[in-house]
mmCIF file of C-alpha atoms in Angstrom:
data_model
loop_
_atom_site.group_PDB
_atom_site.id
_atom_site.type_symbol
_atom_site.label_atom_id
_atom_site.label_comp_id
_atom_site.label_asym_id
_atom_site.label_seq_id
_atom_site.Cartn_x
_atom_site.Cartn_y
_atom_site.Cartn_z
ATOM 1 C CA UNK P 1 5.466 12.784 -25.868
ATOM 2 C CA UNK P 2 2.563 10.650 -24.181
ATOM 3 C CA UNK P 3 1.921 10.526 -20.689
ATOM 4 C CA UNK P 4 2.768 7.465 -18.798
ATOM 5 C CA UNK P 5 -0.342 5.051 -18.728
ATOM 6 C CA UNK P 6 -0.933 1.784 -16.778
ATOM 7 C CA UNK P 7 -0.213 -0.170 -20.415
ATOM 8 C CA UNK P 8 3.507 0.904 -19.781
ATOM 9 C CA UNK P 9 5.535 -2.311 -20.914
ATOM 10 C CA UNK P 10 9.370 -2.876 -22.080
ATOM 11 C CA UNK P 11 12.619 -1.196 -20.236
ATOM 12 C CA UNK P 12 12.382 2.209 -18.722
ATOM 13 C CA UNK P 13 16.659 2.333 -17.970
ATOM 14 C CA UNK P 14 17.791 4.061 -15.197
ATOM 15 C CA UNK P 15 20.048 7.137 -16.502
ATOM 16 C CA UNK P 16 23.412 7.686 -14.753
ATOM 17 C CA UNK P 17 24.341 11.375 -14.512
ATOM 18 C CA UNK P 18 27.672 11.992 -16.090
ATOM 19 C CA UNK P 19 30.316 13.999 -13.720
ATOM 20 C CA UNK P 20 33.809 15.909 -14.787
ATOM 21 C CA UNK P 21 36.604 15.257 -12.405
ATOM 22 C CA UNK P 22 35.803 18.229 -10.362
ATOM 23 C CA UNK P 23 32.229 17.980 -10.116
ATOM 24 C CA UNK P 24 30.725 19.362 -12.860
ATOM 25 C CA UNK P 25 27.589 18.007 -14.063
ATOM 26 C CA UNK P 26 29.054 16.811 -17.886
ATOM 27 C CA UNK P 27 26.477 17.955 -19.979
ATOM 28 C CA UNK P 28 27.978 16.189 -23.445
ATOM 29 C CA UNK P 29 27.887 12.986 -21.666
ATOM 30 C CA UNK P 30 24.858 13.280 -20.474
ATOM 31 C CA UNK P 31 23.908 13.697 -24.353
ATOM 32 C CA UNK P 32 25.954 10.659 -25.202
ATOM 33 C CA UNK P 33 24.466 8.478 -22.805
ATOM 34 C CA UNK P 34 21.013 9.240 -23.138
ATOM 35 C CA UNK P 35 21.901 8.432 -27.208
ATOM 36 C CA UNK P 36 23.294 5.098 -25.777
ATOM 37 C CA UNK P 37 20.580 3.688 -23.709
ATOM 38 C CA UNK P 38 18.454 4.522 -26.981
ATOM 39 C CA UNK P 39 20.468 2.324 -29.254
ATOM 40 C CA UNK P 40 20.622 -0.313 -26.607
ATOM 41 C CA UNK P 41 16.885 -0.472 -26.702
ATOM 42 C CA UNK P 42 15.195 1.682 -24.236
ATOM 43 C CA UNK P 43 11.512 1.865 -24.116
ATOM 44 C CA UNK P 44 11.794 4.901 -21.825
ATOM 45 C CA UNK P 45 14.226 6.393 -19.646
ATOM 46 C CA UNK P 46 13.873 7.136 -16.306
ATOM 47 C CA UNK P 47 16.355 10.583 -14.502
ATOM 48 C CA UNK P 48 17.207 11.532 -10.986
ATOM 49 C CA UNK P 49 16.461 8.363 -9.127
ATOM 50 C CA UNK P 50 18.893 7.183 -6.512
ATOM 51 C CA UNK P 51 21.458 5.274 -8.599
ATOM 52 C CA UNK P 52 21.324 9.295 -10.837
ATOM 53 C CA UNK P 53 22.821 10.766 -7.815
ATOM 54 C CA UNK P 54 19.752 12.809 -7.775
ATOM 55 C CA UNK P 55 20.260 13.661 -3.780
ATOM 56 C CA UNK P 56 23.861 15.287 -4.523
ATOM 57 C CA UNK P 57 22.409 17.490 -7.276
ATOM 58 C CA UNK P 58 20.413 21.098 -6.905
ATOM 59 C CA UNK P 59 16.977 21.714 -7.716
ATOM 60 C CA UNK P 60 18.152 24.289 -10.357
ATOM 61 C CA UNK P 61 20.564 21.075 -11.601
ATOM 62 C CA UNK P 62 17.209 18.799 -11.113
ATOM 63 C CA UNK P 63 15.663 20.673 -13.720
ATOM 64 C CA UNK P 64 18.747 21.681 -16.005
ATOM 65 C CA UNK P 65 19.576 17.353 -16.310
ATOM 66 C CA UNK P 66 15.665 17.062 -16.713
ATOM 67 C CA UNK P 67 15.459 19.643 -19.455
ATOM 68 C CA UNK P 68 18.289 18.174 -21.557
ATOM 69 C CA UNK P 69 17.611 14.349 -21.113
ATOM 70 C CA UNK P 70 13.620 15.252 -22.453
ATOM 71 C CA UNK P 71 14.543 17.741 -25.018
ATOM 72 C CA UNK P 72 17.049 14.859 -26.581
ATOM 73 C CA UNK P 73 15.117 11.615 -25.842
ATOM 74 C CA UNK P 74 12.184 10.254 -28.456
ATOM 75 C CA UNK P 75 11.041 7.908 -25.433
ATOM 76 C CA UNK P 76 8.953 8.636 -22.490
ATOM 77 C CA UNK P 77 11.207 10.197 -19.559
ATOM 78 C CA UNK P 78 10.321 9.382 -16.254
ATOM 79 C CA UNK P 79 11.625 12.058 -14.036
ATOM 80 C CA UNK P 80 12.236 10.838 -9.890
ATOM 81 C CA UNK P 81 10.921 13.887 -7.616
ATOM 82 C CA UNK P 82 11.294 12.406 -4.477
ATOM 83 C CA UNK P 83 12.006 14.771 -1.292
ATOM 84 C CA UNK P 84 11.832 15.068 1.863
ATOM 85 C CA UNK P 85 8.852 17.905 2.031
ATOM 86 C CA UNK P 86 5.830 18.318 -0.184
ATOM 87 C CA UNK P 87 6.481 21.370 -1.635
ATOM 88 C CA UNK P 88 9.855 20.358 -3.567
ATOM 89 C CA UNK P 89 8.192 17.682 -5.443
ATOM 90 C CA UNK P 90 5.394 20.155 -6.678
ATOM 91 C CA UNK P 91 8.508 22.697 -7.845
ATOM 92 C CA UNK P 92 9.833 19.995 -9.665
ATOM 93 C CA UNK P 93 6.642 18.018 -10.914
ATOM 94 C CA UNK P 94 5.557 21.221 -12.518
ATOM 95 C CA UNK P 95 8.733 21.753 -14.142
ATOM 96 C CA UNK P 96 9.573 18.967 -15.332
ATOM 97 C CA UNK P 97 5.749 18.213 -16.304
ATOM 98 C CA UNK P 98 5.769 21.583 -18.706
ATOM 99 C CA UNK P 99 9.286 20.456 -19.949
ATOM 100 C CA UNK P 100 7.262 17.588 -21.370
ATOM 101 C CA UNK P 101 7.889 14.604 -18.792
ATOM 102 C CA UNK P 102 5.887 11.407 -19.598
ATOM 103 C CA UNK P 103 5.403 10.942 -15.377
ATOM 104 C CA UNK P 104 7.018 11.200 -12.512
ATOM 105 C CA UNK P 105 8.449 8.895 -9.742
ATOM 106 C CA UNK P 106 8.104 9.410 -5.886
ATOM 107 C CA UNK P 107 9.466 6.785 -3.363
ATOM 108 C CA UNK P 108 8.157 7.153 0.294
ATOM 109 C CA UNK P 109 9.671 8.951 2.697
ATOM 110 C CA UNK P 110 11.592 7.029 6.022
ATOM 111 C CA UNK P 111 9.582 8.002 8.824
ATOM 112 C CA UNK P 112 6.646 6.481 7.717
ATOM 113 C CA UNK P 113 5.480 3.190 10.190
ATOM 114 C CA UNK P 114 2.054 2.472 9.419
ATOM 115 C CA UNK P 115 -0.263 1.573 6.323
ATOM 116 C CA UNK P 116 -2.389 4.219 7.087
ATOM 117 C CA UNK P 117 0.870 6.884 6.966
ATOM 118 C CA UNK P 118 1.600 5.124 3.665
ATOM 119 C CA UNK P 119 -1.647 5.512 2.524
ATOM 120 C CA UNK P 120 -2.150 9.303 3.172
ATOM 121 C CA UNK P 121 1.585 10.432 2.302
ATOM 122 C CA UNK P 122 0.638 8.979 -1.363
ATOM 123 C CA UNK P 123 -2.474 10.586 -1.282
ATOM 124 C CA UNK P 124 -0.605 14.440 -0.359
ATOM 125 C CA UNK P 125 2.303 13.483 -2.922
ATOM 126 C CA UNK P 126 -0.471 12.657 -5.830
ATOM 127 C CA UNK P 127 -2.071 16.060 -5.486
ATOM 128 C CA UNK P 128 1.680 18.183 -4.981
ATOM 129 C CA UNK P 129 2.572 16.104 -8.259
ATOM 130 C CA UNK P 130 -0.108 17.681 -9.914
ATOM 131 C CA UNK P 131 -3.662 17.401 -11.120
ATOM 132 C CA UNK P 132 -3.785 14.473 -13.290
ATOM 133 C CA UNK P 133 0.357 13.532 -13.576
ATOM 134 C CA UNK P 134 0.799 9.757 -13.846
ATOM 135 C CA UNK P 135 3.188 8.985 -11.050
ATOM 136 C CA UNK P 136 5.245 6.041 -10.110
ATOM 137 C CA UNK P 137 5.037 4.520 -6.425
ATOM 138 C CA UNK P 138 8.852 3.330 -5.980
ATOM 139 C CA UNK P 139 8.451 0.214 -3.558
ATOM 140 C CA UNK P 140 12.198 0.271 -1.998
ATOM 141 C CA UNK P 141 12.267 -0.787 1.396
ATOM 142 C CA UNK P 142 15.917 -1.931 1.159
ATOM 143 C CA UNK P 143 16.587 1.411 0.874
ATOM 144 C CA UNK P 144 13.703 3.841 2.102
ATOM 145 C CA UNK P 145 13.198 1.313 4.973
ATOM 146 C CA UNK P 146 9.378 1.443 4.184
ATOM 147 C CA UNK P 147 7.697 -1.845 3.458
ATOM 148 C CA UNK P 148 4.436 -1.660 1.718
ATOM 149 C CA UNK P 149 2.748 -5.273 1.705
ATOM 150 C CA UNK P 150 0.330 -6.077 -1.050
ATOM 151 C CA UNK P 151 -2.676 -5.096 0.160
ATOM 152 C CA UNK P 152 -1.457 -1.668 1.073
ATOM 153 C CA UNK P 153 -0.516 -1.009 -2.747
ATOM 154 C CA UNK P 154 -3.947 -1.965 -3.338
ATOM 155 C CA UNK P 155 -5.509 0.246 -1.207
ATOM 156 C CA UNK P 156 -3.586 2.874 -2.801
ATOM 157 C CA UNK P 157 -4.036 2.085 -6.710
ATOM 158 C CA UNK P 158 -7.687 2.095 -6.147
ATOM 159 C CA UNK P 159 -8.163 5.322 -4.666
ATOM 160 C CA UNK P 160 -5.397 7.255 -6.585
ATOM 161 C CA UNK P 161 -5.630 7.153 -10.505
ATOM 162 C CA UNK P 162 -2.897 9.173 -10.615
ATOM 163 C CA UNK P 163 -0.724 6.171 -9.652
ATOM 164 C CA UNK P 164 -0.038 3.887 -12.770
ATOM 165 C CA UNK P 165 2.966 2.270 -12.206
ATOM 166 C CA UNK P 166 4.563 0.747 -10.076
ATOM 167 C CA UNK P 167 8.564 0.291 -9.748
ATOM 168 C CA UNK P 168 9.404 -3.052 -7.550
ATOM 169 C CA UNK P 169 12.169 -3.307 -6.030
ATOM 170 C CA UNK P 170 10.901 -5.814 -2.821
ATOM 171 C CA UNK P 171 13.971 -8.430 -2.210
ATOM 172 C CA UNK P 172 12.830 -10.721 -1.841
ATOM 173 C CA UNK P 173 10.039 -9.507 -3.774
ATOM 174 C CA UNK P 174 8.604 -12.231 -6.249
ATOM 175 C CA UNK P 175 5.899 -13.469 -4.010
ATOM 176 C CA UNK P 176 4.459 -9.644 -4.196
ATOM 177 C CA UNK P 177 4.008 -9.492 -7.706
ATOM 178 C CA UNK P 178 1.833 -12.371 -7.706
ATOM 179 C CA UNK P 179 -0.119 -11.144 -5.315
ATOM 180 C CA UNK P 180 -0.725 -7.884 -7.150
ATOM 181 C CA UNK P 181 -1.451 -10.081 -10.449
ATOM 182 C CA UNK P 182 -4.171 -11.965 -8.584
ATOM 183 C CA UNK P 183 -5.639 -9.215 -6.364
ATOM 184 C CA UNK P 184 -6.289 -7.440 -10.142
ATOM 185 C CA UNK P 185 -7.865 -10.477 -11.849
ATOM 186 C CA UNK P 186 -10.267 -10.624 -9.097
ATOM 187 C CA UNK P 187 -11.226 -7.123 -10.339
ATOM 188 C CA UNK P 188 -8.451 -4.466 -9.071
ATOM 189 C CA UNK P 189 -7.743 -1.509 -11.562
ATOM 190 C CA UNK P 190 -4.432 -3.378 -13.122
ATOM 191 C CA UNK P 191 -1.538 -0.917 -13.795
ATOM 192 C CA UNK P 192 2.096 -1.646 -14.983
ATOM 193 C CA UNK P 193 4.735 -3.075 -13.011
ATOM 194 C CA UNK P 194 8.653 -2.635 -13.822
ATOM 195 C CA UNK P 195 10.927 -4.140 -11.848
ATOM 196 C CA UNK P 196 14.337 -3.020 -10.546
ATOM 197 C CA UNK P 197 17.047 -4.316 -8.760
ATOM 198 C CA UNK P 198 19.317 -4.230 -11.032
ATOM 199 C CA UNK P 199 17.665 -6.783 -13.268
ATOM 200 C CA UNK P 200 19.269 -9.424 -10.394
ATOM 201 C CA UNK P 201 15.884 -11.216 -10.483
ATOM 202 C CA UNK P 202 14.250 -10.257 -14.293
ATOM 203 C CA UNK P 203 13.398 -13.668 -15.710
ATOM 204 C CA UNK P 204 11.779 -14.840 -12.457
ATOM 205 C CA UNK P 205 9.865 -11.109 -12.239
ATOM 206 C CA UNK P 206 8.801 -11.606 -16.148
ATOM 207 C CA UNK P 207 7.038 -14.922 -15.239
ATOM 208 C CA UNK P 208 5.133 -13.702 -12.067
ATOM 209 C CA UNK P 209 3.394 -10.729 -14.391
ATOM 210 C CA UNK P 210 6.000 -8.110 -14.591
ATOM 211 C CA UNK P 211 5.747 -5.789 -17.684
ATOM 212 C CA UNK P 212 9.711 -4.883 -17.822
ATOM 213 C CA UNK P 213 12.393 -3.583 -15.518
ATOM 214 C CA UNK P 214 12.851 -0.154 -14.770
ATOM 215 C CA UNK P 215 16.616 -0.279 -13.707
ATOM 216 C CA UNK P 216 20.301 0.696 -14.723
ATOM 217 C CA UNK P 217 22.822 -1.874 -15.982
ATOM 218 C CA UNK P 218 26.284 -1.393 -17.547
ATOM 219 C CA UNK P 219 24.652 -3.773 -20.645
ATOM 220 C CA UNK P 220 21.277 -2.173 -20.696
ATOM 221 C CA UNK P 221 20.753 -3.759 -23.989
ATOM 222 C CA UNK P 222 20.620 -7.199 -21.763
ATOM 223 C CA UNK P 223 17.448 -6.094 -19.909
ATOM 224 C CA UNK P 224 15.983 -4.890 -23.419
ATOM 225 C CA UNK P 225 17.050 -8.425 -24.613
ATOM 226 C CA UNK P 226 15.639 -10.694 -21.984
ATOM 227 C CA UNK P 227 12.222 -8.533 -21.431
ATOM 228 C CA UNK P 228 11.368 -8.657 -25.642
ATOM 229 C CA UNK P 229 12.451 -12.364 -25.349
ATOM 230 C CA UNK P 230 10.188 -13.544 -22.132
ATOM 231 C CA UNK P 231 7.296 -11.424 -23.637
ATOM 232 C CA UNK P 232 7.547 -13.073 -26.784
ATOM 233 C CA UNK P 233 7.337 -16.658 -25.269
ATOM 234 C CA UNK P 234 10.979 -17.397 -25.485
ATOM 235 C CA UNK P 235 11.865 -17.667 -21.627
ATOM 236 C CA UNK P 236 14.757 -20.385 -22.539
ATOM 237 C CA UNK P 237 16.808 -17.741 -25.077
ATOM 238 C CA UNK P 238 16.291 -14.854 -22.316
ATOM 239 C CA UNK P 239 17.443 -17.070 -19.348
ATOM 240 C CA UNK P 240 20.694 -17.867 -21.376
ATOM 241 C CA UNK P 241 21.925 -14.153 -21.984
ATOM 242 C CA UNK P 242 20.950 -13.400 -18.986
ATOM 243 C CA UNK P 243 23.000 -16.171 -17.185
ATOM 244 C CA UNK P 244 25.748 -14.698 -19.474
ATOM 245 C CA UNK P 245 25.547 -11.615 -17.604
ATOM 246 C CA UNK P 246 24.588 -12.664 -14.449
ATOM 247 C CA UNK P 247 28.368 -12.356 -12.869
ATOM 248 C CA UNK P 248 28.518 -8.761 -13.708
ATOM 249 C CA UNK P 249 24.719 -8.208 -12.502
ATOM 250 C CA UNK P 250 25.689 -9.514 -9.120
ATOM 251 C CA UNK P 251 28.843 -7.378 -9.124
ATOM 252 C CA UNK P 252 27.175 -4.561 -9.691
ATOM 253 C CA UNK P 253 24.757 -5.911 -6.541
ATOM 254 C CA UNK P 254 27.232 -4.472 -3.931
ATOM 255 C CA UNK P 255 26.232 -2.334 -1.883
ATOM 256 C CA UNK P 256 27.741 1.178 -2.103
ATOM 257 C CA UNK P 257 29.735 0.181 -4.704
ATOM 258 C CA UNK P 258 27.405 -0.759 -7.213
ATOM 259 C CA UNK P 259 27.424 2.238 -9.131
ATOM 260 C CA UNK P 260 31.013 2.564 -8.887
ATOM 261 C CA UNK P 261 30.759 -0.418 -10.931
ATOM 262 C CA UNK P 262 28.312 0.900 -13.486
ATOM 263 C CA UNK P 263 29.517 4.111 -13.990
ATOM 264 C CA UNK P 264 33.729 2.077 -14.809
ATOM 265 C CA UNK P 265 32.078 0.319 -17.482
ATOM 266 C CA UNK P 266 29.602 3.056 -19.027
ATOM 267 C CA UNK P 267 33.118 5.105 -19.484
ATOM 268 C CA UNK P 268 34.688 1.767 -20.682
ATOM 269 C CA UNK P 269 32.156 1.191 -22.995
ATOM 270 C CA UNK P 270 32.516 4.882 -24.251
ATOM 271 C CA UNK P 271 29.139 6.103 -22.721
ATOM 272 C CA UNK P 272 30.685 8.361 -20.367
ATOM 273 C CA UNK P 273 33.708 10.591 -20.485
ATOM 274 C CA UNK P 274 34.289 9.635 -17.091
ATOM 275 C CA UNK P 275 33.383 7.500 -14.317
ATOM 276 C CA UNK P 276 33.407 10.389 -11.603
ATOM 277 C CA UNK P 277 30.617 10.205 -9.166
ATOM 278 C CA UNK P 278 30.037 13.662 -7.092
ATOM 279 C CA UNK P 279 31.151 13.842 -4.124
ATOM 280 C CA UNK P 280 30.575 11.466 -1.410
ATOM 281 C CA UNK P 281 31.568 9.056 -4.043
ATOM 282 C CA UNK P 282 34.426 7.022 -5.064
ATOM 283 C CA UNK P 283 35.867 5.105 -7.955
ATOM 284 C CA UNK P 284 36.568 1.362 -8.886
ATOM 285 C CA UNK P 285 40.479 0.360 -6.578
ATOM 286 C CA UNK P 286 42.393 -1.054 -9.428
ATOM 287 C CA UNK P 287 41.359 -4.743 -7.607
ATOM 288 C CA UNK P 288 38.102 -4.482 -8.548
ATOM 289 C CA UNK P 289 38.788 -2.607 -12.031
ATOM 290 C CA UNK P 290 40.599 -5.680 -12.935
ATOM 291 C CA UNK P 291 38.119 -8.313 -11.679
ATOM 292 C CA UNK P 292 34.889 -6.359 -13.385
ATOM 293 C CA UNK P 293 37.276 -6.716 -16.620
ATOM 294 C CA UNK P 294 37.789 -10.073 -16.392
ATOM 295 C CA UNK P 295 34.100 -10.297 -16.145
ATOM 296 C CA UNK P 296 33.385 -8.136 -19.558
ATOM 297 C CA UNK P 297 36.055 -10.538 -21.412
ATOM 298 C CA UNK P 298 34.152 -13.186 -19.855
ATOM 299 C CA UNK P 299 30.856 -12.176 -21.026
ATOM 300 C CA UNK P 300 32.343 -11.156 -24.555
ATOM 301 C CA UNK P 301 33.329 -15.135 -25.133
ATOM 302 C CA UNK P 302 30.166 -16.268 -23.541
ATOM 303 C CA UNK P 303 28.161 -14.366 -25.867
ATOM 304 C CA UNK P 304 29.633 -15.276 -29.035
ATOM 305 C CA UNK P 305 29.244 -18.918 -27.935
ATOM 306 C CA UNK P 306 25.637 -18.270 -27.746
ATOM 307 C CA UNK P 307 25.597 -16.584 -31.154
#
């Protein structure tokens, strides 16, 4: 497979990683899933970011997920390496790089306060990546706590190759992308921007210049829908199945329960064996199982009236 380049357009989902009951990574889900973000549309996948649990697994369960999820994918696989200390991300970057990784992703760490921190961590995270790895700059600050303004991401894309794409996820966040759009038709390198979030804010991201989203969704064939439809000049089709979804999209919004939410209807949806996140985690009360069902029968007669 490729490596990632700055030309990087379409839907990049965010992977769940499938539990048993007890714990236990669930390897044949992890298969089945992977399958069904395919069929949904998937341009790419991307494994181990935050909503993959990657902080509750191993490294030697880092790489086992990585191995199977790129051995079984005909996509590009974005692989999150994120840690605390240097070193860890080179264990894994080389892994996962020889395993035949498209990229990987690296979100900044919480203690950093000024631009010039940002600046230099991303310059020490390029080279443990790797000589030459394309790497993702996640831009998370409602959960990393780091805010990195415009200029900043700038300074950074122009003095590290290396970085080629970058995964927004500002809230609010739309006034950034413009920002970046303009600072690269006055003559910045221009690399690819997917947006997260849960999709919450896709059509508005698609017309400030986004290239796709780069997020998880219990209907990931809605982000494949609305990104093909706003890139082929149809913004009015994708704004209507996305309102379709929106309620569910906003459910899944919650905080700490969001992918409580996501992993219910994955297993609903017969994606998942079960919805079992690792411990800390909990399921879906039956309150909440009941109103995200409404929501799916909901959506079901809202998209057959669209046709």
């Amino acid at each position: 497979m490729p490596l990632l380049t700055a030309d990087a357009r379409g839907v990049y989902v965010i992977s769940v990683t499938p539990f048993h009951p007890d714990g236990r990574i669930d390897f044949d889900s992890l298969d089945r899933v992977t399958d069904f973000y395919l069929e949904k549309g998937a341009t790419g996948l991307t494994i181990l970011g935050i909503m993959g649990e990657a902080n509750k697994l191993t490294q030697a369960e880092s790489r086992e997920v990585a191995q199977r999820v790129i051995a079984r994918a005909n996509v590009p696989v974005i692989v999150g390496v994120s840690a605390p200390g240097l070193a860890a991300i080179t264990e894994l970057s080389a892994s996962v790089m020889d395993m035949g990784a498209a990229g990987v992703m690296i979100a900044p760490p919480g203690n950093l306060r000024t631009d010039s921190q940002i600046v230099t961590y991303y310059t020490q995270a390029c080279a443990a990546a790797g000589d030459g790895v394309p790497v993702v700059l996640q831009d998370f600050p409602l959960t990393t706590g780091v805010q990195i303004d415009p200029g900043t991401i700038r300074r950074i894309v122009d003095a590290l190759p290396q970085i080629v794409m970058l995964k927004h996820e500002d809230w609010p966040g739309l006034a950034k992308i413009t920002a970046l759009r303009k600072a690269e038709s006055a003559g910045g390198r221009r690399i690819s921007i997917l947006c997260g979030n849960g999709g919450l804010f896709l059509p508005e991201e698609m017309g400030r210049g986004a290239d796709g989203a780069m997020t998880g969704f219990a209907f990931p064939e809605m982000l494949s829908q609305v990104v093909s439809l706003c890139q082929s000049g149809n913004a009015e089709r994708a704004q209507d199945i996305f309102d379709a979804h929106l309620p569910l999209v906003r459910y899944e919004q919650q905080p700490g329960a969001g992918l409580a939410v996501r992993k219910y209807v994955l297993a609903k949806r017969g994606a998942i064996a079960s919805e079992a996140q690792r411990n800390p985690g909990a399921n879906l009360p039956a309150e909440s199982r009941a109103e995200v069902d409404r929501m799916i029968t909901r959506l079901e007669r809202r998209l057959a009236e669209l046709g």
